[in-house]
Coordinates of C-alpha atoms and ligand atoms in Angstrom, one line a residue:
M1 CA 138.9 29.6 28.0
T2 CA 138.8 30.9 24.5
P3 CA 139.8 34.5 24.5
S4 CA 136.7 36.6 24.1
S5 CA 135.1 39.8 25.2
S6 CA 132.8 38.1 27.6
S7 CA 133.2 40.6 30.5
R8 CA 131.9 43.5 28.5
S9 CA 128.8 44.3 26.6
G10 CA 128.0 46.6 23.8
D11 CA 125.0 48.2 22.2
R12 CA 124.2 47.5 18.6
N13 CA 125.8 50.8 17.5
G14 CA 129.0 49.7 18.9
S15 CA 129.3 51.9 21.9
V16 CA 130.7 50.0 24.9
V17 CA 128.3 49.4 27.7
M18 CA 130.3 48.6 30.7
E19 CA 127.7 48.8 33.4
T20 CA 124.7 46.5 32.8
P21 CA 122.3 45.1 35.4
L22 CA 124.1 41.8 34.9
K23 CA 127.2 43.3 36.5
E24 CA 125.2 43.9 39.7
L25 CA 124.2 40.2 39.8
K26 CA 127.7 39.1 39.3
K27 CA 128.8 40.4 42.7
D28 CA 127.2 37.6 44.6
S29 CA 128.2 34.9 42.3
P30 CA 131.5 33.4 43.3
V31 CA 131.9 31.0 40.4
A32 CA 129.6 31.4 37.5
D33 CA 129.4 35.0 36.4
V34 CA 126.0 35.6 35.2
D35 CA 127.3 36.7 31.8
D36 CA 128.5 33.2 31.2
N37 CA 126.1 31.0 33.0
A38 CA 123.0 31.0 30.9
I39 CA 120.4 32.9 32.7
S40 CA 117.8 31.1 30.8
A41 CA 119.0 28.0 32.6
G42 CA 117.6 29.7 35.7
G43 CA 119.5 30.3 39.0
P44 CA 118.2 29.7 42.4
Q45 CA 116.8 32.7 44.1
D46 CA 118.4 31.9 47.4
V47 CA 121.9 32.3 45.9
Y48 CA 121.5 35.4 43.9
G49 CA 118.8 37.0 46.0
E50 CA 116.7 37.8 42.9
D51 CA 114.7 36.0 40.3
R52 CA 117.1 35.7 37.4
A53 CA 114.4 34.3 35.2
T54 CA 113.3 37.9 34.5
E55 CA 116.7 38.6 33.0
D56 CA 116.4 36.2 30.1
H57 CA 117.9 38.3 27.4
F58 CA 121.3 39.7 27.0
V59 CA 122.6 42.9 25.4
T60 CA 124.6 41.5 22.7
P61 CA 128.3 42.0 23.3
W62 CA 129.7 41.1 19.9
S63 CA 130.6 44.6 18.7
V64 CA 133.0 45.0 21.6
S65 CA 135.3 42.3 20.2
V66 CA 136.5 45.2 18.1
A67 CA 136.8 47.5 21.1
R68 CA 138.9 44.8 22.7
F69 CA 141.7 45.9 20.4
K70 CA 141.4 49.4 21.8
L71 CA 140.4 51.0 18.5
G72 CA 138.9 54.5 18.7
A73 CA 135.2 54.8 19.4
S74 CA 134.2 55.9 15.9
L75 CA 136.2 53.2 14.2
C76 CA 134.6 50.8 16.6
R77 CA 131.1 52.0 15.6
F78 CA 132.0 51.8 12.0
H79 CA 133.2 48.2 12.4
S80 CA 130.3 47.0 14.4
F81 CA 127.9 48.6 11.9
K82 CA 129.5 47.1 8.9
W83 CA 130.9 43.9 10.4
G84 CA 128.7 43.2 13.4
G85 CA 127.1 40.0 12.3
Y86 CA 130.3 38.7 10.7
T87 CA 132.3 39.4 13.8
L88 CA 129.6 37.8 16.0
L89 CA 129.9 34.6 13.9
R90 CA 133.6 34.5 14.4
D91 CA 133.6 35.0 18.2
P92 CA 133.5 31.5 19.7
H93 CA 132.2 32.8 22.9
F94 CA 129.0 34.2 21.4
N95 CA 128.6 32.3 18.1
K96 CA 125.6 30.0 17.9
G97 CA 125.9 29.1 14.2
L98 CA 122.6 28.1 12.7
A99 CA 120.9 28.3 16.1
F100 CA 120.6 32.1 15.8
T101 CA 116.9 32.8 15.8
E102 CA 115.0 34.8 13.2
D103 CA 114.9 37.8 15.6
E104 CA 118.5 37.6 16.4
R105 CA 119.4 37.4 12.7
D106 CA 117.4 40.6 12.2
A107 CA 118.8 42.4 15.2
H108 CA 122.4 41.5 14.7
Y109 CA 123.1 42.0 11.1
L110 CA 123.2 38.3 10.4
R111 CA 120.8 38.2 7.4
G112 CA 122.5 36.6 4.5
L113 CA 125.5 35.5 6.5
L114 CA 123.8 32.2 7.4
P115 CA 121.8 29.8 5.3
P116 CA 118.0 30.2 6.1
S117 CA 117.5 27.2 8.3
V118 CA 117.3 27.7 12.0
I119 CA 118.6 24.6 13.9
P120 CA 118.3 24.1 17.7
Q121 CA 121.4 23.3 19.8
E122 CA 120.3 19.7 20.4
T123 CA 120.3 19.1 16.6
Q124 CA 123.7 20.7 16.3
V125 CA 124.9 18.3 19.0
K126 CA 123.6 15.4 17.0
K127 CA 125.3 16.6 13.9
M128 CA 128.6 17.2 15.6
I129 CA 128.8 13.8 17.3
Q130 CA 128.3 12.2 14.0
H131 CA 131.0 14.4 12.6
V132 CA 133.5 13.4 15.3
R133 CA 132.5 9.8 15.0
Q134 CA 133.3 9.7 11.3
Y135 CA 137.0 10.0 12.1
Q136 CA 138.8 6.7 12.9
V137 CA 142.0 8.3 14.1
P138 CA 141.8 9.6 17.6
L139 CA 144.0 12.6 16.8
Q140 CA 141.6 13.6 14.0
K141 CA 138.8 13.5 16.5
Y142 CA 140.8 15.7 18.8
M143 CA 141.4 18.2 16.1
A144 CA 137.7 18.2 15.2
M145 CA 136.9 19.0 18.9
M146 CA 139.6 21.7 19.1
D147 CA 138.2 23.2 15.9
L148 CA 134.7 23.3 17.4
Q149 CA 136.0 24.9 20.6
E150 CA 137.5 27.6 18.6
R151 CA 134.3 28.2 16.6
N152 CA 131.5 27.7 19.1
E153 CA 132.4 27.3 22.7
R154 CA 128.9 26.5 24.0
L155 CA 128.4 23.8 21.4
F156 CA 131.8 22.3 22.3
Y157 CA 130.8 22.1 26.0
K158 CA 127.3 20.9 25.3
L159 CA 128.7 18.1 23.1
L160 CA 131.4 17.2 25.7
I161 CA 128.9 17.1 28.6
D162 CA 126.3 15.2 26.7
H163 CA 128.8 12.6 25.4
V164 CA 131.3 12.7 28.2
E165 CA 132.3 9.0 28.3
E166 CA 132.9 8.9 24.6
L167 CA 134.7 12.3 24.3
L168 CA 136.8 12.4 27.4
P169 CA 139.4 10.1 25.8
V170 CA 139.4 12.4 22.8
V171 CA 140.0 15.8 24.5
Y172 CA 141.9 14.4 27.4
T173 CA 143.9 11.3 28.2
P174 CA 145.1 9.4 26.2
T175 CA 144.7 11.4 22.9
V176 CA 145.9 14.7 24.5
G177 CA 149.3 13.0 24.9
E178 CA 149.6 12.4 21.2
A179 CA 148.4 15.9 20.5
C180 CA 151.2 17.3 22.7
Q181 CA 153.8 15.1 20.9
K182 CA 152.6 16.5 17.6
Y183 CA 151.6 20.0 18.7
G184 CA 154.1 21.6 16.4
S185 CA 152.4 20.2 13.3
I186 CA 148.8 20.5 14.4
F187 CA 149.1 23.9 16.0
M188 CA 146.6 26.3 14.6
R189 CA 145.7 29.0 17.1
P190 CA 147.1 29.7 20.5
Q191 CA 144.8 28.5 23.2
G192 CA 146.5 29.8 26.3
L193 CA 149.4 32.0 27.5
Y194 CA 153.0 31.2 26.7
I195 CA 155.5 32.6 29.2
S196 CA 159.1 32.0 28.2
L197 CA 162.4 33.1 29.4
K198 CA 162.1 35.9 26.9
E199 CA 159.3 37.4 29.0
K200 CA 161.4 37.5 32.2
G201 CA 160.8 40.9 33.9
K202 CA 157.6 41.4 31.9
I203 CA 155.2 38.7 33.2
R204 CA 152.6 41.1 34.5
E205 CA 152.4 42.7 31.1
V206 CA 152.0 39.3 29.5
L207 CA 149.2 38.5 31.9
R208 CA 147.5 41.7 30.9
N209 CA 147.5 40.6 27.3
W210 CA 145.0 37.9 28.1
P211 CA 141.6 39.3 27.3
E212 CA 139.8 38.0 30.4
Q213 CA 140.4 39.6 33.8
N214 CA 138.2 37.6 36.2
I215 CA 140.4 34.5 36.2
Q216 CA 139.7 31.9 38.8
V217 CA 141.7 28.9 37.8
I218 CA 145.1 28.6 36.2
V219 CA 146.6 25.3 35.1
V220 CA 150.3 25.7 34.5
T221 CA 152.9 23.3 33.2
D222 CA 156.6 23.7 32.3
G223 CA 156.2 20.7 30.0
E224 CA 159.0 18.7 31.6
R225 CA 157.0 15.5 32.4
I226 CA 153.9 15.4 30.2
L227 CA 152.0 12.3 31.3
G228 CA 154.4 9.5 31.1
L229 CA 155.8 10.8 27.8
G230 CA 158.6 12.9 29.3
D231 CA 159.9 16.3 28.3
L232 CA 157.7 17.8 25.6
G233 CA 158.7 21.4 26.3
C234 CA 156.4 24.1 25.2
Q235 CA 154.2 21.5 23.4
G236 CA 152.9 20.5 26.8
M237 CA 150.3 23.3 26.3
G238 CA 147.8 20.6 25.3
I239 CA 147.7 19.5 29.0
P240 CA 146.6 22.8 30.6
V241 CA 144.1 23.3 27.8
G242 CA 142.7 19.8 28.2
K243 CA 142.6 20.0 32.0
L244 CA 140.7 23.3 31.9
S245 CA 138.1 22.1 29.4
L246 CA 137.4 19.5 32.1
Y247 CA 137.2 22.2 34.8
T248 CA 134.3 23.6 32.7
A249 CA 132.6 20.4 31.4
L250 CA 133.0 18.3 34.6
G251 CA 133.2 21.0 37.3
G252 CA 131.2 23.8 35.8
V253 CA 133.8 26.5 36.2
R254 CA 132.9 29.0 33.4
P255 CA 135.4 28.9 30.5
S256 CA 136.3 32.6 30.6
A257 CA 137.5 32.1 34.2
C258 CA 140.0 29.5 33.1
L259 CA 143.5 30.3 32.0
P260 CA 146.0 27.7 30.5
I261 CA 149.6 28.7 30.9
T262 CA 152.9 27.1 29.7
I263 CA 156.1 28.2 31.1
D264 CA 158.9 27.7 28.6
V265 CA 162.4 27.5 30.0
G266 CA 163.6 25.3 27.1
T267 CA 163.6 21.6 26.6
N268 CA 166.1 18.8 26.9
N269 CA 164.2 16.8 24.2
E270 CA 166.7 16.5 21.4
K271 CA 164.1 15.5 18.9
L272 CA 162.1 18.7 19.5
L273 CA 165.3 20.9 19.6
N274 CA 166.0 19.6 16.1
D275 CA 162.4 19.9 14.8
E276 CA 161.9 22.9 12.6
L277 CA 158.2 22.9 13.6
Y278 CA 158.9 23.0 17.3
I279 CA 157.0 25.9 18.8
G280 CA 159.1 26.6 21.9
L281 CA 162.5 28.0 22.8
K282 CA 165.2 26.1 21.1
Q283 CA 167.6 25.8 24.0
R284 CA 168.2 23.4 26.8
R285 CA 166.2 23.8 30.0
A286 CA 167.1 26.6 32.4
T287 CA 167.5 25.2 35.9
G288 CA 168.5 26.4 39.4
Q289 CA 168.3 30.1 40.1
E290 CA 167.3 31.1 36.6
Y291 CA 164.3 28.7 36.8
A292 CA 163.4 29.7 40.3
E293 CA 163.4 33.4 39.5
L294 CA 161.1 33.0 36.5
M295 CA 158.7 30.9 38.5
H296 CA 158.8 33.3 41.4
E297 CA 158.1 36.3 39.1
F298 CA 155.2 34.3 37.6
M299 CA 153.7 33.4 41.0
T300 CA 154.0 36.9 42.2
A301 CA 152.5 38.4 39.0
V302 CA 149.5 36.0 39.2
K303 CA 148.7 37.0 42.7
Q304 CA 149.1 40.7 41.9
T305 CA 146.9 40.4 38.8
Y306 CA 144.2 38.1 39.9
G307 CA 144.2 38.3 43.7
E308 CA 144.9 35.7 46.3
K309 CA 141.9 33.5 45.6
V310 CA 143.0 32.4 42.1
L311 CA 143.7 28.7 42.1
I312 CA 147.0 27.7 40.5
Q313 CA 147.1 24.1 39.6
F314 CA 150.6 22.7 38.8
E315 CA 150.5 20.0 36.2
D316 CA 153.1 17.7 34.8
F317 CA 156.2 19.3 36.2
A318 CA 159.2 17.0 36.7
N319 CA 159.5 15.5 40.2
H320 CA 162.1 17.9 41.7
N321 CA 160.3 21.0 40.7
A322 CA 156.8 19.7 41.5
F323 CA 157.7 19.0 45.1
D324 CA 159.8 22.2 45.5
L325 CA 157.1 24.5 44.0
L326 CA 154.3 23.0 46.1
E327 CA 156.4 23.3 49.3
K328 CA 157.5 26.8 48.5
Y329 CA 154.1 28.3 47.6
R330 CA 151.6 26.3 49.6
S331 CA 151.6 28.8 52.5
T332 CA 151.4 32.0 50.4
H333 CA 149.2 31.0 47.4
L334 CA 146.2 28.8 46.6
V335 CA 148.2 26.1 44.9
F336 CA 147.3 22.5 44.1
N337 CA 149.5 19.9 42.5
D338 CA 147.2 17.6 40.5
D339 CA 149.8 14.9 40.0
I340 CA 150.8 14.7 43.7
Q341 CA 147.5 15.7 45.4
G342 CA 144.8 15.1 42.8
T343 CA 146.0 11.6 41.9
A344 CA 146.3 10.8 45.6
S345 CA 142.8 11.9 46.4
V346 CA 141.3 9.8 43.5
V347 CA 143.3 6.7 44.4
L348 CA 142.4 6.9 48.0
A349 CA 138.7 7.1 47.0
G350 CA 139.1 4.0 44.9
L351 CA 140.8 2.1 47.7
V352 CA 138.1 3.1 50.2
A353 CA 135.5 1.8 47.7
A354 CA 137.5 -1.4 47.0
L355 CA 137.4 -2.2 50.7
K356 CA 133.7 -2.8 50.3
L357 CA 134.6 -5.6 47.9
V358 CA 137.6 -7.1 49.7
G359 CA 136.8 -6.3 53.3
G360 CA 139.0 -4.9 56.1
N361 CA 140.2 -1.4 56.8
L362 CA 143.0 0.5 55.2
S363 CA 145.3 -0.6 58.2
D364 CA 144.6 -4.2 57.3
H365 CA 146.1 -3.8 53.9
R366 CA 149.7 -3.7 52.6
F367 CA 150.6 -1.5 49.7
L368 CA 153.4 -1.8 47.1
F369 CA 154.1 0.9 44.6
L370 CA 156.1 0.7 41.4
G371 CA 157.3 4.3 41.0
A372 CA 158.3 6.7 43.7
G373 CA 157.7 10.1 42.1
E374 CA 154.9 12.6 42.5
A375 CA 152.0 10.2 42.1
G376 CA 153.6 7.3 44.1
T377 CA 154.7 9.3 47.1
G378 CA 151.6 11.5 47.0
I379 CA 149.3 8.6 47.1
A380 CA 151.4 6.8 49.7
E381 CA 151.3 9.9 52.0
L382 CA 147.5 10.4 51.7
I383 CA 146.9 6.7 52.5
A384 CA 149.1 7.0 55.5
L385 CA 147.3 10.2 56.6
E386 CA 143.9 8.6 56.3
T387 CA 145.0 5.4 58.1
S388 CA 146.5 7.4 60.9
K389 CA 143.3 9.4 61.3
Q390 CA 141.3 6.2 61.4
T391 CA 143.5 4.3 63.8
N392 CA 145.0 7.1 65.9
A393 CA 148.4 5.5 65.2
P394 CA 151.3 7.9 64.5
L395 CA 152.1 8.6 60.8
E396 CA 155.6 7.0 61.0
E397 CA 154.0 3.8 62.2
V398 CA 151.3 3.5 59.5
R399 CA 153.8 4.3 56.8
K400 CA 155.5 1.0 57.5
N401 CA 152.6 -0.8 55.7
I402 CA 153.5 1.1 52.5
W403 CA 156.4 0.1 50.3
L404 CA 157.8 1.7 47.2
V405 CA 160.0 0.4 44.4
D406 CA 161.9 2.8 42.2
S407 CA 164.3 2.2 39.3
K408 CA 167.0 0.9 41.7
G409 CA 164.7 -1.6 43.5
L410 CA 162.8 -1.6 46.8
I411 CA 163.3 1.6 48.8
V412 CA 165.0 0.4 52.0
S413 CA 166.8 2.1 54.9
S414 CA 170.3 1.2 53.6
R415 CA 169.6 3.5 50.6
K416 CA 168.5 6.4 52.7
D417 CA 171.5 8.6 52.2
S418 CA 171.3 8.5 48.5
L419 CA 167.5 9.1 48.3
Q420 CA 165.7 12.3 47.2
H421 CA 163.9 13.9 50.1
F422 CA 160.4 12.8 49.1
K423 CA 161.4 9.2 49.1
K424 CA 163.1 9.2 52.5
P425 CA 159.9 8.6 54.6
W426 CA 159.4 5.3 52.8
A427 CA 162.9 3.8 53.4
H428 CA 161.9 1.0 55.8
E429 CA 164.1 -1.7 57.3
H430 CA 164.5 -4.5 54.8
E431 CA 167.3 -6.2 52.9
P432 CA 167.8 -4.8 49.4
V433 CA 165.4 -6.2 46.7
K434 CA 166.3 -5.6 43.1
N435 CA 163.1 -6.3 41.1
L436 CA 159.4 -6.0 41.4
V437 CA 158.6 -9.7 41.3
D438 CA 160.9 -10.4 44.2
A439 CA 159.4 -7.4 46.0
V440 CA 155.8 -8.7 45.6
N441 CA 156.9 -12.2 46.8
Q442 CA 158.7 -10.8 49.9
I443 CA 156.4 -7.9 50.9
K444 CA 153.2 -9.8 50.0
P445 CA 151.1 -6.7 49.2
T446 CA 147.3 -6.8 49.0
V447 CA 147.4 -3.7 46.7
L448 CA 149.8 -3.1 43.8
I449 CA 150.0 0.4 42.4
G450 CA 151.8 1.4 39.2
T451 CA 153.0 5.0 39.1
S452 CA 156.2 4.4 37.2
G453 CA 155.5 6.0 33.8
Q454 CA 156.9 2.8 32.3
G455 CA 154.5 0.7 30.2
R456 CA 154.1 -3.1 30.6
T457 CA 156.1 -3.4 33.8
F458 CA 153.4 -5.4 35.5
T459 CA 154.4 -8.6 33.8
K460 CA 152.6 -11.9 33.8
E461 CA 154.9 -13.0 36.6
V462 CA 154.1 -10.0 38.7
I463 CA 150.3 -10.3 38.3
E464 CA 150.5 -14.1 38.9
A465 CA 152.5 -13.4 42.1
M466 CA 149.8 -11.0 43.3
A467 CA 147.1 -13.5 42.4
S468 CA 148.8 -16.3 44.3
I469 CA 149.0 -14.2 47.5
N470 CA 145.5 -12.6 47.3
K471 CA 142.0 -13.9 46.6
R472 CA 141.1 -10.6 45.1
P473 CA 144.3 -8.6 44.3
I474 CA 143.8 -4.9 43.9
I475 CA 145.9 -3.8 40.9
L476 CA 146.0 -0.2 39.8
S477 CA 148.0 0.7 36.6
L478 CA 148.0 4.5 36.9
S479 CA 150.6 5.6 34.3
N480 CA 149.4 7.6 31.3
P481 CA 148.8 7.5 28.4
T482 CA 147.7 4.0 27.5
S483 CA 151.2 3.1 26.1
Q484 CA 152.7 3.8 29.5
S485 CA 150.1 1.8 31.5
E486 CA 151.8 -0.8 33.7
C487 CA 149.5 -3.5 32.3
T488 CA 146.3 -3.6 30.2
A489 CA 142.9 -4.4 31.7
E490 CA 142.9 -7.6 29.7
E491 CA 146.3 -8.7 31.2
A492 CA 145.2 -7.9 34.7
Y493 CA 142.0 -10.0 34.4
K494 CA 143.5 -12.8 32.4
W495 CA 146.7 -13.3 34.5
S496 CA 144.7 -13.2 37.7
Q497 CA 142.0 -15.6 36.4
G498 CA 139.4 -12.9 36.6
R499 CA 140.1 -12.2 40.3
A500 CA 141.8 -8.8 40.1
I501 CA 140.0 -5.6 41.0
F502 CA 141.5 -3.4 38.4
A503 CA 141.6 0.3 37.6
S504 CA 143.9 2.4 35.3
G505 CA 144.8 6.0 34.7
S506 CA 144.0 5.8 31.0
P507 CA 140.7 4.2 29.9
F508 CA 140.4 0.6 28.8
P509 CA 137.4 -1.0 27.2
P510 CA 135.5 -3.8 29.0
V511 CA 137.1 -7.2 28.8
E512 CA 135.4 -10.6 28.3
Y513 CA 137.2 -13.4 30.1
E514 CA 135.8 -16.9 30.3
G515 CA 132.4 -15.7 29.3
K516 CA 132.2 -13.0 31.9
M517 CA 132.4 -9.2 31.3
F518 CA 134.8 -7.2 33.3
V519 CA 134.5 -3.4 33.4
P520 CA 137.7 -1.6 34.4
G521 CA 137.5 1.7 36.3
Q522 CA 139.5 4.8 35.4
A523 CA 141.5 6.0 38.4
N524 CA 142.3 9.4 36.9
N525 CA 142.5 12.7 38.7
A526 CA 139.8 14.0 36.4
Y527 CA 137.4 12.7 39.0
I528 CA 138.8 15.0 41.6
F529 CA 140.3 18.3 40.3
P530 CA 137.2 19.8 38.7
G531 CA 135.0 19.3 41.8
F532 CA 137.8 20.1 44.1
G533 CA 138.5 23.4 42.3
L534 CA 134.8 24.3 42.3
G535 CA 134.7 23.7 46.0
L536 CA 137.6 26.0 46.6
I537 CA 136.3 28.8 44.3
M538 CA 132.7 28.8 45.5
S539 CA 133.8 29.0 49.2
G540 CA 136.5 31.6 48.6
T541 CA 139.1 29.2 50.1
I542 CA 142.5 30.7 50.3
R543 CA 144.8 27.7 51.0
V544 CA 144.8 24.0 50.2
H545 CA 145.0 21.8 53.3
D546 CA 145.5 18.0 53.2
D547 CA 142.1 17.5 54.9
L548 CA 140.5 19.1 51.9
L549 CA 142.0 16.3 49.8
L550 CA 140.6 13.7 52.2
A551 CA 137.2 15.4 52.0
A552 CA 137.2 15.2 48.2
S553 CA 138.2 11.5 48.4
E554 CA 135.5 10.7 50.9
A555 CA 132.9 12.4 48.7
L556 CA 134.0 10.5 45.6
A557 CA 134.0 7.1 47.4
A558 CA 130.5 7.8 48.6
Q559 CA 129.3 8.2 45.0
V560 CA 130.1 4.5 44.1
S561 CA 126.7 2.7 44.0
Q562 CA 125.8 -0.9 44.7
E563 CA 125.2 -1.3 41.0
N564 CA 128.8 -0.2 40.4
F565 CA 130.2 -2.6 43.0
D566 CA 128.2 -5.4 41.5
K567 CA 130.2 -4.8 38.3
G568 CA 133.4 -4.8 40.2
L569 CA 133.8 -1.1 39.8
I570 CA 135.5 1.1 42.4
F571 CA 134.7 4.4 40.7
P572 CA 131.4 5.6 39.5
P573 CA 130.9 6.1 35.7
F574 CA 131.8 9.5 34.3
T575 CA 128.2 9.9 33.0
N576 CA 127.2 11.4 36.3
I577 CA 130.4 13.4 36.8
R578 CA 128.7 16.8 37.2
K579 CA 126.6 15.5 40.1
I580 CA 129.7 13.9 41.5
S581 CA 131.7 17.1 41.2
A582 CA 128.9 19.0 43.0
H583 CA 129.2 16.6 45.9
I584 CA 133.0 16.8 45.9
A585 CA 132.8 20.6 45.8
A586 CA 130.3 20.6 48.7
N587 CA 132.4 18.3 50.9
V588 CA 135.6 20.3 50.2
A589 CA 133.9 23.6 50.9
A590 CA 132.3 22.2 54.1
K591 CA 135.8 21.2 55.3
A592 CA 137.2 24.5 54.3
Y593 CA 134.6 26.3 56.4
E594 CA 135.3 24.0 59.3
L595 CA 139.0 24.8 59.1
G596 CA 138.4 28.5 58.8
L597 CA 140.0 28.6 55.3
A598 CA 136.8 29.7 53.5
T599 CA 136.3 33.5 53.1
R600 CA 132.9 33.5 51.4
L601 CA 130.5 34.3 54.2
P602 CA 127.9 33.4 55.3
Q603 CA 128.3 29.8 54.6
P604 CA 125.5 28.6 52.3
K605 CA 123.1 26.3 54.0
D606 CA 123.0 23.6 51.4
L607 CA 126.4 23.3 49.8
V608 CA 125.5 20.7 47.2
K609 CA 122.7 22.9 45.9
F610 CA 124.9 25.9 46.0
A611 CA 127.6 24.1 44.1
E612 CA 125.0 23.1 41.4
S613 CA 123.8 26.6 41.2
C614 CA 127.3 27.9 40.6
M615 CA 127.9 25.5 37.7
Y616 CA 128.2 26.8 34.1
T617 CA 125.8 25.3 31.7
P618 CA 126.4 25.6 28.0
A619 CA 122.8 26.2 26.8
Y620 CA 122.7 29.1 24.4
R621 CA 121.7 32.5 25.6
S622 CA 119.2 34.7 23.9
Y623 CA 120.4 38.0 22.4
R624 CA 118.1 40.8 22.2
Ligands
OAA1 O1 146.4 13.8 32.8 C1 146.1 12.7 33.2 O2 145.4 11.9 32.6 C2 146.5 12.3 34.6 C3 147.6 13.0 35.0 O3 147.6 14.1 35.6 C4 148.9 12.6 34.5 O4 149.1 11.4 34.1 O5 149.9 13.3 34.6
MG2 MG1 149.3 15.3 35.2

């Protein structure tokens, strides 16, 4: 993701070498370009058709980082001669720090620029994890990680992969939320593309300013609903950056194929508008036609620039725009809304797994949501779709088992005329109910799901009501970050006398209650989107279909082991996430082939193996 000159190579005199044997290898590789995916890590011969182990050295490409700025050839040569090693150390894509070998130090003008010790990557990882751990404040840990990403990309990913459980809450939810709130003051270097109203009419040119051309995934936000924190305008950039680092660490999509984008149409956040350090446009949000035109220009420019197989993930848009954009572009672009579809897929997986603990089928359960926005209605619809497939009952019929409460109370048919379109399918026959406790007591759900963006709304009374109705109430507090979670893990276990099956969007530590340890699961779309995206990319899928979300869900649920169930877990731990992602990718790709949506032919025989072979690994490459 860090801008770099990865797609080019250069010789040591600085002349640009555009055609290397590696380029040839790239053609067959749908996800991991060979340039990025350490050849020394070895690729399977059946995928690439050749033994890549013979290509275990790279022509060093550092000198081209000067060429990137389109300087003349002679200047370029001069620079690389004089500054080659220095430039190499400052390019995060190629830098290895003290891991440069003696030969590399000789060959690449690094002598004297580094202290004499040569340290392997494993030792660097040990050093860096100690460095991150020394900070007590999560935002400081976040900044240390961002600093590393900007200095040494492969070390950043190695560290993140090797310590994924510990570092996920640092580079992602919940800390990324605080980082977005304070982005103006911690902002150091741009990590993605900013497209504001000022760029209207010029978006294709803006895309061309990004140094990578072979983009496969874009995560885009307009910052209007960052997690449950509301409108953070341009400072929402932390979210696409964080999501894409997970695409690489968890899903193995190479960093240079990932592009974070923030669309800036202003903000309605008064605090930011009055903040001298605010990095975005200081105006109120453009809406209506002005907004739609900018988004349309963006969507068109992306397809023209990167082709129709680039995946565009919409992230943290406000409800109205999220639903409208997905509806408008789902038949013309490869689009995926993580908050509507990714969250739905992960929650369905958790529920399917939870059935092993509580018994029954989906159709035997009754669901009540607090929150009827993107996540709430998205999850509700996917549950209905799966139930309808399992029972052969019409969708309208199975929806009747699913109830939603919004800020005005239970969604019932008498409110239908005043409801937004995405809430209408959930307006069932019932008398009005004003609050959540009454709704729980009257609807008698077996599953309670919080998607409200409002913290501490699952009160003691609510949880006790759930526990009085159910032997093992399923309680999911999905709102992020931690401050917005509908209840804490401790509250869920304590108020249900240890009977709740609990998972949350943001991580909670294990809880001890009456001498027993309870380990809460994390029902976060981070389980789904990296593997889901990998599956789409590696199969050349051109459209997202709901059945692909069901396939992802099914694959995730299948990864929950007996050992996990014994601990009351309905999600597998993140430690195995790359293996899980490969299974999700394979199942998604298999379904895409079945539906005729996959364009990469012929279909690989073993899709799990193929997914694994496509995944980026951050081991250092050797430079000759
Ligand atoms: O980012 C996360 O942790 C999950 C998510 O998409 C959201 O809360 O909007
Ligand atoms: Mg989100």
